Short mmCIF file of C-alpha atoms in Angstrom, two decimals:
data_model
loop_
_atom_site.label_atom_id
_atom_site.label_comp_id
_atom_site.label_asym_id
_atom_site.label_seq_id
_atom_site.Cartn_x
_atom_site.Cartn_y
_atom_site.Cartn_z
CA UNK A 12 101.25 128.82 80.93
CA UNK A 13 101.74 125.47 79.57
CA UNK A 14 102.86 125.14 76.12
CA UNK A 15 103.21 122.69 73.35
CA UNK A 16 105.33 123.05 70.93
CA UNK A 17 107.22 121.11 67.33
CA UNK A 18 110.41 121.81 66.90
CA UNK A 19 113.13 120.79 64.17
CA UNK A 20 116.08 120.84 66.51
CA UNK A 21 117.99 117.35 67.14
CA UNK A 22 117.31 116.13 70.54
CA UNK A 23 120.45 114.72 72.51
CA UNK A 24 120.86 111.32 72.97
CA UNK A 25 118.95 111.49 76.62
CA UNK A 26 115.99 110.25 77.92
CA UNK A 27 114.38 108.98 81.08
CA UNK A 28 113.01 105.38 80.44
CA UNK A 29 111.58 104.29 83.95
CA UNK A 30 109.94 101.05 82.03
CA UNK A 31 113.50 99.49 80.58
CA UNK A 32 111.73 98.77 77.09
CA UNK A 33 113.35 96.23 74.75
CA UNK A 34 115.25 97.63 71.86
CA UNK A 35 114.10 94.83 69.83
CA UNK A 36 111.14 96.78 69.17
CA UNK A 37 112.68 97.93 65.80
CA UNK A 38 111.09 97.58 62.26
CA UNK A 39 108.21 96.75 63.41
CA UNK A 40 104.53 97.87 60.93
CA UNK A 41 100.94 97.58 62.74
CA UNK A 42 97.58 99.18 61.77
CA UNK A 43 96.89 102.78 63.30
CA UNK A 44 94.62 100.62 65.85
CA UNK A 45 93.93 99.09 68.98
CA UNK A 46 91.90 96.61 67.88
CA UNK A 47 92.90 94.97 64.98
CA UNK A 48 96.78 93.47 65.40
CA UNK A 49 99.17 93.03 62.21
CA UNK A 50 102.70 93.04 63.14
CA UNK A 51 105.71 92.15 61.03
CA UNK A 52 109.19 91.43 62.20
CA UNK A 53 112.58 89.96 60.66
CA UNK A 54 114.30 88.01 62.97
CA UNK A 55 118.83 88.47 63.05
CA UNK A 56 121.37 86.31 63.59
CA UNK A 57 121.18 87.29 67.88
CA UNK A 58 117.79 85.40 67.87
CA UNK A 59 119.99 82.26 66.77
CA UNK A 60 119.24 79.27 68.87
CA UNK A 61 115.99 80.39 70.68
CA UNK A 62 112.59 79.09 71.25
CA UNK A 63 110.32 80.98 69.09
CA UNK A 64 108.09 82.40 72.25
CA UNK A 65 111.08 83.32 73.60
CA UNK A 66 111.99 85.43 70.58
CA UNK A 67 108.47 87.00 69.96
CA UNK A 68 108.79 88.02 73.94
CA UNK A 69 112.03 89.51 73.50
CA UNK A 70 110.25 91.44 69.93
CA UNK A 71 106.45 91.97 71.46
CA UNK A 72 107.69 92.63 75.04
CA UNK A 73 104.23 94.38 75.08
CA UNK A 74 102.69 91.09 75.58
CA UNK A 75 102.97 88.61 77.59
CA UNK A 76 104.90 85.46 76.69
CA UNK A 77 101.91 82.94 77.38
CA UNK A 78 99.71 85.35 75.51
CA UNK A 79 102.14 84.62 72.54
CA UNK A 80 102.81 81.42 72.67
CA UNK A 81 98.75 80.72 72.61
CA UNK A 82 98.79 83.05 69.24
CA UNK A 83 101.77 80.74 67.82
CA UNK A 84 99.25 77.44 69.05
CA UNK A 85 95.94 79.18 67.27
CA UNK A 86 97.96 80.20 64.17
CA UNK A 87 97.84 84.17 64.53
CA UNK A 88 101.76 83.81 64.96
CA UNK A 89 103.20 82.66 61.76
CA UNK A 90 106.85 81.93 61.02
CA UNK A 91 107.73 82.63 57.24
CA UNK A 92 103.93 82.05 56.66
CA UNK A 93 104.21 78.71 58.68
CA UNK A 94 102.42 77.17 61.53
CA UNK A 95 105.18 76.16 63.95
CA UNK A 96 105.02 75.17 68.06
CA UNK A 97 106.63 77.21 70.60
CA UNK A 98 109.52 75.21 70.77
CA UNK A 99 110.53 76.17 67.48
CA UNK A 100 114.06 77.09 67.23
CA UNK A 101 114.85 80.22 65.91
CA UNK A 102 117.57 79.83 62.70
CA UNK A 103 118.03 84.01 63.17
CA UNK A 104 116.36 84.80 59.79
CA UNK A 105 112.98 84.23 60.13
CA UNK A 106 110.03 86.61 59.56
CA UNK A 107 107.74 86.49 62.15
CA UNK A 108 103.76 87.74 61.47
CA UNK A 109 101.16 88.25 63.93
CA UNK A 110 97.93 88.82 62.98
CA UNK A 111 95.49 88.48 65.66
CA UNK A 112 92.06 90.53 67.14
CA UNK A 113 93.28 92.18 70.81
CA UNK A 114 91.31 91.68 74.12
CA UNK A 115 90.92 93.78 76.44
CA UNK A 116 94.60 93.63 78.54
CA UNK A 117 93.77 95.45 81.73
CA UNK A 118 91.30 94.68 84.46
CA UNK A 119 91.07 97.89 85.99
CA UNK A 120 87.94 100.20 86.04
CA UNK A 121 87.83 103.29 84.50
CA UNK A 122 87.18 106.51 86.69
CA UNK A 123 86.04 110.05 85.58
CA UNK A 124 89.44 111.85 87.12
CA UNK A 125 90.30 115.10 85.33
CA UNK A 126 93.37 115.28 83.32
CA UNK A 127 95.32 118.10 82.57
CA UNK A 128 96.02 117.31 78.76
CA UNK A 129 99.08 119.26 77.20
CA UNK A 130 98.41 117.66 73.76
CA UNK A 131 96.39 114.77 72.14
CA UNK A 132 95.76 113.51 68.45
CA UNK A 133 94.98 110.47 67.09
CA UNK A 134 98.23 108.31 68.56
CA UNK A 135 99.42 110.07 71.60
CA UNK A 136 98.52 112.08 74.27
CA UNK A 137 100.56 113.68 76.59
CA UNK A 138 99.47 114.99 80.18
CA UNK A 139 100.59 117.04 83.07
CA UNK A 140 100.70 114.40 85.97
CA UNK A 141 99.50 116.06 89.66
CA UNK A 142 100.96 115.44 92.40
CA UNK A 143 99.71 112.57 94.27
CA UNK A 144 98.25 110.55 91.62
CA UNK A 145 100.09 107.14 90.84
CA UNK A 146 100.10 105.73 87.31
CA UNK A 147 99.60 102.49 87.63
CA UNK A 148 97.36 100.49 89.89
CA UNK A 149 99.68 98.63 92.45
CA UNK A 150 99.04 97.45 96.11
CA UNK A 151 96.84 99.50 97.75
CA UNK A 152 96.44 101.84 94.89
CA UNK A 153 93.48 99.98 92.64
CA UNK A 154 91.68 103.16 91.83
CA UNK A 155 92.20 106.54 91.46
CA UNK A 156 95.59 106.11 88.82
CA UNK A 157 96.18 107.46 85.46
CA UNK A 158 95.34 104.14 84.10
CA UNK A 159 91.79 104.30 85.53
CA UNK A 160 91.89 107.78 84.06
CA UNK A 161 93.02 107.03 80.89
CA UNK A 162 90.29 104.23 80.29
CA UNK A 163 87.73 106.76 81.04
CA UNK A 164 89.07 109.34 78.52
CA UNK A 165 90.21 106.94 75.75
CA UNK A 166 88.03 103.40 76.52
CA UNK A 167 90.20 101.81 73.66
CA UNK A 168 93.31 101.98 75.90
CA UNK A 169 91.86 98.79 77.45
CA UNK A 170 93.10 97.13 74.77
CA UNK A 171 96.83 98.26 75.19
CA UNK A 172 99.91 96.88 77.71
CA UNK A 173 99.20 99.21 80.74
CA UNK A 174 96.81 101.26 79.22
CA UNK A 175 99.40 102.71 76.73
CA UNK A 176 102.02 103.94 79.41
CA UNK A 177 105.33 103.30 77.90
CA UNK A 178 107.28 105.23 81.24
CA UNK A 179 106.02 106.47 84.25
CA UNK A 180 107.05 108.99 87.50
CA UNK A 181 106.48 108.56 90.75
CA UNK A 182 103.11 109.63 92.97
CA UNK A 183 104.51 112.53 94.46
CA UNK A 184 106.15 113.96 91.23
CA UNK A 185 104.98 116.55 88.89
CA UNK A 186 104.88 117.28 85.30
CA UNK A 187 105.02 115.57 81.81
CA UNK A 188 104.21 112.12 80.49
CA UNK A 189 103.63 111.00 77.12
CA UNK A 190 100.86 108.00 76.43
CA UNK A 191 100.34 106.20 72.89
CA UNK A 192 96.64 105.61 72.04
CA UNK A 193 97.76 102.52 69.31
CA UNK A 194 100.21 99.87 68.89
CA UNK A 195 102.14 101.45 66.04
CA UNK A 196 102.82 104.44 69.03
CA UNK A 197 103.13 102.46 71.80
CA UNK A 198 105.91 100.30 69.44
CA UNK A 199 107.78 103.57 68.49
CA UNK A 200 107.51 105.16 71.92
CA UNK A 201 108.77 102.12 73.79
CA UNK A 202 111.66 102.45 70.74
CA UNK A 203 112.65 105.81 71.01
CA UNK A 204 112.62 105.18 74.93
CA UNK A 205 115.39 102.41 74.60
CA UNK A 206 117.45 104.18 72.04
CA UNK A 207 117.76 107.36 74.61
CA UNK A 208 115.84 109.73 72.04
CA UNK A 209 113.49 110.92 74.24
CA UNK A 210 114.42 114.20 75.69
CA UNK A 211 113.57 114.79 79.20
CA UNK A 212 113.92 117.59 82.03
CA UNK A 213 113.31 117.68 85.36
CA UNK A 214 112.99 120.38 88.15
CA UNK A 215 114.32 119.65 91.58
CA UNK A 216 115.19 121.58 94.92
CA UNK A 217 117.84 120.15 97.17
CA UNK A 218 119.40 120.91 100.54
CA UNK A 219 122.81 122.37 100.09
CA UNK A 220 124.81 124.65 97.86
CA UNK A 221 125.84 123.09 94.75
CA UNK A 222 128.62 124.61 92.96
CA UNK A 223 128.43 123.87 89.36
CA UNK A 224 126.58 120.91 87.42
CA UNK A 225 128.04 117.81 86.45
CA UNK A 226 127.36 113.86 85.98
CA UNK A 227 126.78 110.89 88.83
CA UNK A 228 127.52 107.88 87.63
CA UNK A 229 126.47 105.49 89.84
CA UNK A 230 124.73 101.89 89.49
CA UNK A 231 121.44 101.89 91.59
CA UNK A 232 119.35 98.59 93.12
CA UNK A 233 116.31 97.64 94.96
CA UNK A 234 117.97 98.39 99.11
CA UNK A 235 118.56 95.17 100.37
CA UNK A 236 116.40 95.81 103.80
CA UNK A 237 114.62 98.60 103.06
CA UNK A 238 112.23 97.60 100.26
CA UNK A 239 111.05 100.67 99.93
CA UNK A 240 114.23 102.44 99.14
CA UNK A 241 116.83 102.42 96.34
CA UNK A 242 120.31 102.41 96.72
CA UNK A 243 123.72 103.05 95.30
CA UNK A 244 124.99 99.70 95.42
CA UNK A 245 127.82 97.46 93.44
CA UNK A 246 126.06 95.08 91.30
CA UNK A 247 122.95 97.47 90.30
CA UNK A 248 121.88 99.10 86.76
CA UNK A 249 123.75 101.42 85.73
CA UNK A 250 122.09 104.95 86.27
CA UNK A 251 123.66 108.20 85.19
CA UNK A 252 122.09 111.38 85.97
CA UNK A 253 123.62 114.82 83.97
CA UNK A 254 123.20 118.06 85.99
CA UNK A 255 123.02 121.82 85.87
CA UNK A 256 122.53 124.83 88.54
CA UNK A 257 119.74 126.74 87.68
CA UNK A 258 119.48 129.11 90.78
CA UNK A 259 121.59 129.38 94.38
CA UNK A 260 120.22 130.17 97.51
CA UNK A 261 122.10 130.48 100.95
CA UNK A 262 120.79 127.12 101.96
CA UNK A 263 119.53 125.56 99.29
CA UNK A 264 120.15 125.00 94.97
CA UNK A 265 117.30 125.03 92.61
CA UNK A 266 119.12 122.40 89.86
CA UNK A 267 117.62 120.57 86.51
CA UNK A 268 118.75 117.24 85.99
CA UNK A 269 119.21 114.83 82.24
CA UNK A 270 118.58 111.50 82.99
CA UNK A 271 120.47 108.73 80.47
CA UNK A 272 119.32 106.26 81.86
CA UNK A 273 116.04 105.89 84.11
CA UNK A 274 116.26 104.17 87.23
CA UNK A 275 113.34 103.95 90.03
CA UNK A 276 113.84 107.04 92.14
CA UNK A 277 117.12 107.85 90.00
CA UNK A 278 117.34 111.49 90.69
CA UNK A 279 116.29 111.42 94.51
CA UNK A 280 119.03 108.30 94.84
CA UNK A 281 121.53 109.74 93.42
CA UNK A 282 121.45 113.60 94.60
CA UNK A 283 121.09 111.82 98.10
CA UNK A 284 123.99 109.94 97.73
CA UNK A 285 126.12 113.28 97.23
CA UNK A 286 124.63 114.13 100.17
CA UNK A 287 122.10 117.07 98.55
CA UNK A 288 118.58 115.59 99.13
CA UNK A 289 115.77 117.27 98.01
CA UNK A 290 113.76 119.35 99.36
CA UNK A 291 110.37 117.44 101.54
CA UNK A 292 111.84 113.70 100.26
CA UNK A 293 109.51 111.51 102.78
CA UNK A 294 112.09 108.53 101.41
CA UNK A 295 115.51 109.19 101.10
CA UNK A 296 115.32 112.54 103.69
CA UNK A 297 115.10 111.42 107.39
CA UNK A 298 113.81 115.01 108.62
CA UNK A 299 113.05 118.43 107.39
CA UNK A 300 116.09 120.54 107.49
CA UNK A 301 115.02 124.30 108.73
CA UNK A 302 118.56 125.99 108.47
CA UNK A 303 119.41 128.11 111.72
CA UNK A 304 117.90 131.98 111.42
CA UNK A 305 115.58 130.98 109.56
CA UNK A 306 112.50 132.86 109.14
CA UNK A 307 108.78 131.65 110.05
CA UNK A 308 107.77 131.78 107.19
CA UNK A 309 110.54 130.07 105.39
CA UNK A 310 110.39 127.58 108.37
CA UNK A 311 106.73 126.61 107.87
CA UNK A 312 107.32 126.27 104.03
CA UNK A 313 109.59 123.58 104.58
CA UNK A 314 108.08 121.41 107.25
CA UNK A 315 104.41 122.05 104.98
CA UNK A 316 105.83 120.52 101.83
CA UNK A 317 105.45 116.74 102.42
CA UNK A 318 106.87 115.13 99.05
CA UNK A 319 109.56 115.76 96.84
CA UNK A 320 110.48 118.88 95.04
CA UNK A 321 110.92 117.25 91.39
CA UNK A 322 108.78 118.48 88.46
CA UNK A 323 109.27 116.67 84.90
CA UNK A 324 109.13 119.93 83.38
CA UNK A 325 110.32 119.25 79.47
CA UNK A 326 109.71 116.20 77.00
CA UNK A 327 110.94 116.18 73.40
CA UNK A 328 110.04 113.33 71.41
CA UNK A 329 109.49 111.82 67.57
CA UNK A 330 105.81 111.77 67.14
CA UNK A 331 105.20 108.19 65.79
CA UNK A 332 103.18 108.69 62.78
CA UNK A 333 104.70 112.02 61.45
CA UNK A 334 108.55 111.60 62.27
CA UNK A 335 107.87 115.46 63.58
CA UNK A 336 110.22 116.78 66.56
CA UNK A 337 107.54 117.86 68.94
CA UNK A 338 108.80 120.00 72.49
CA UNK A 339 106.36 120.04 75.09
CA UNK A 340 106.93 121.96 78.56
CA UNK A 341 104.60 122.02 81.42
CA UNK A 342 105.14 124.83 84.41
CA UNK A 343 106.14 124.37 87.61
CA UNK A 344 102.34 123.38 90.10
CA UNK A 345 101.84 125.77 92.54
CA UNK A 346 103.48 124.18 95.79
CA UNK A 347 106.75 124.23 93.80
CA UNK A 348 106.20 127.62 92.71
CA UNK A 349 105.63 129.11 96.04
CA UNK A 350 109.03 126.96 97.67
CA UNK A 351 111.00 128.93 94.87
CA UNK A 352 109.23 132.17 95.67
CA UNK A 353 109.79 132.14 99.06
CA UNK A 354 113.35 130.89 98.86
CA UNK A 355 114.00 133.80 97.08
CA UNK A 356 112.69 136.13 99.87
CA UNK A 357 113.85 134.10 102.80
CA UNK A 358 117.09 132.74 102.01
CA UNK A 359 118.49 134.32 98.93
CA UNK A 360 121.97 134.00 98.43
CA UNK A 361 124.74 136.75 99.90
#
């Protein structure tokens, strides 16, 4: 069963940011609201030398930069109290204010799509993600997301960057996601994001027999023909990806995996490139791999699970409003439940 749980424990210093969040979002104060905006924030000596838009993109990054520089031109973006143009030039110890009415920020429609909601209150909400739903509408994917979703269950999310997402998994992966439902959560999500304080866990089955955890270190880039694909290339962000077995089969490891840092496709990138894929990877496996002996059954698991074997299964975060450690875990969906289940019948380990 899922559960949701506070806890007082320190969290380490992990997380898994897949939307690279400034840290400048830092001492920041906003109304518990969507609609109403009033933001405060003292510039530093780093902002020395730069065009005030360029600043307030660098401290908003929720917005975008013409959005602010229209708010500096109509006077909702003040600088020590003071009209000033865009072109302003930051002296790095300014106070910027922003008081301004939001708009609606997303075009997209929303859709009456169940959600399987581990925990909600008045500034976040955190959900179990299905398999095969994407996030955010893309190319191809204009309906049927968690953003459609989301404007159903909560219609004031229109008036937040992407709904209120402040990270995101892929279509094919399971498990926990955390949403803020205001601007003062979205601010301290996006925070704790960049400052590796969110705690996350994932789930994953690969091909192979791992022998004991450890770290890959390894910088990761959009794949340079395939533009589909990641790769481990010189040049890319660094990615590092902490490790643990959880369970050995013959042919197979069940392992969970720390991200500190949070790459596209991180985890399936980098356990390829040690040359343990996981399990029903359409991406970054070329073929399903039934190992020799195998049984039917064990051989019609395999070729039946079409997408990857990777479950966020734990999230540990501040709660925005309270300061409270909160623990949330979600279980494993029932295709990755029954791969385990049968591994352990059909290929268990000598």
């Amino acid at each position: 069963m899922t559960s949701a749980q506070s806890s007082n424990s320190t969290f380490p210093e992990t997380d898994f940011n897949l939307l690279e969040d400034s840290e400048d979002a830092d001492n920041h104060t906003s109304e518990p609201t969507a609609t109403r905006l009033s933001l405060q924030f003292q510039l530093d000596e780093s902002y020395l030398g730069q065009r005030i838009d360029q600043a307030a993109a660098l401290v908003w990054n929720e917005f975008s930069r013409e959005k602010l520089k229209q708010w500096i031109k109509d006077g909702h973006l003040l600088v020590n109290g003071n009209n000033v143009k865009p072109k302003y030039k930051c002296e790095g110890n300014e106070l910027l204010t922003l008081e301004a009415e939001l708009e609606i920020q997303t075009a997209s429609q929303p859709e009456n799509i169940p959600l399987d909601i581990i925990y909600e209150d008045d500034d976040i909400i955190v959900i179990n993600k299905t398999v095969g739903m994407v996030v955010h509408p893309g190319a191809g994917n204009g309906s049927g997301t968690l953003v459609n979703a989301l404007l159903y269950h909560y219609p004031k999310s229109n008036e937040l960057a992407r709904a209120g997402l402040v990270h995101r998994i892929d279509k094919d992966t399971s498990g926990l996601l955390v949403v803020a439902k205001n601007l003062e959560a979205q601010f301290s999500l996006s925070k704790q994001l960049a400052k590796k304080t969110v705690y996350r866990i994932y789930d994953l089955v690969v091909y192979g027999n791992i022998v004991a955890g450890g770290t890959i270190d390894e910088p990761i880039k959009r794949h340079p023909v395939d533009r589909v694909k990641m790769a481990i290339l010189p040049g890319g962000k660094e990615a590092v990806t902490h490790y643990n077995v959880k369970e050995r089969f013959k042919d197979f490891t069940r392992v969970q995996a720390q991200l500190e840092t949070g790459r596209t496709h991180q985890i399936r990138v980098h356990f390829s490139y040690i040359g343990y894929g996981l399990v029903g990877d359409p991406v970054y496996m070329s073929r399903v791999r039934v190992p020799a002996g195998a049984s039917e059954e064990l051989a019609d698991t395999l070729r039946s699970f079409k997408r990857q074997a990777l479950h966020a299964a734990k999230l540990g975060l501040v709660h925005p409003r309270t300061g409270e450690n909160m623990m949330f875990e979600a279980p494993w969906p029932e295709d990755f439940k029954h791969l385990i289940e049968v591994l352990r019948q059909e290929n268990a380990a000598y």
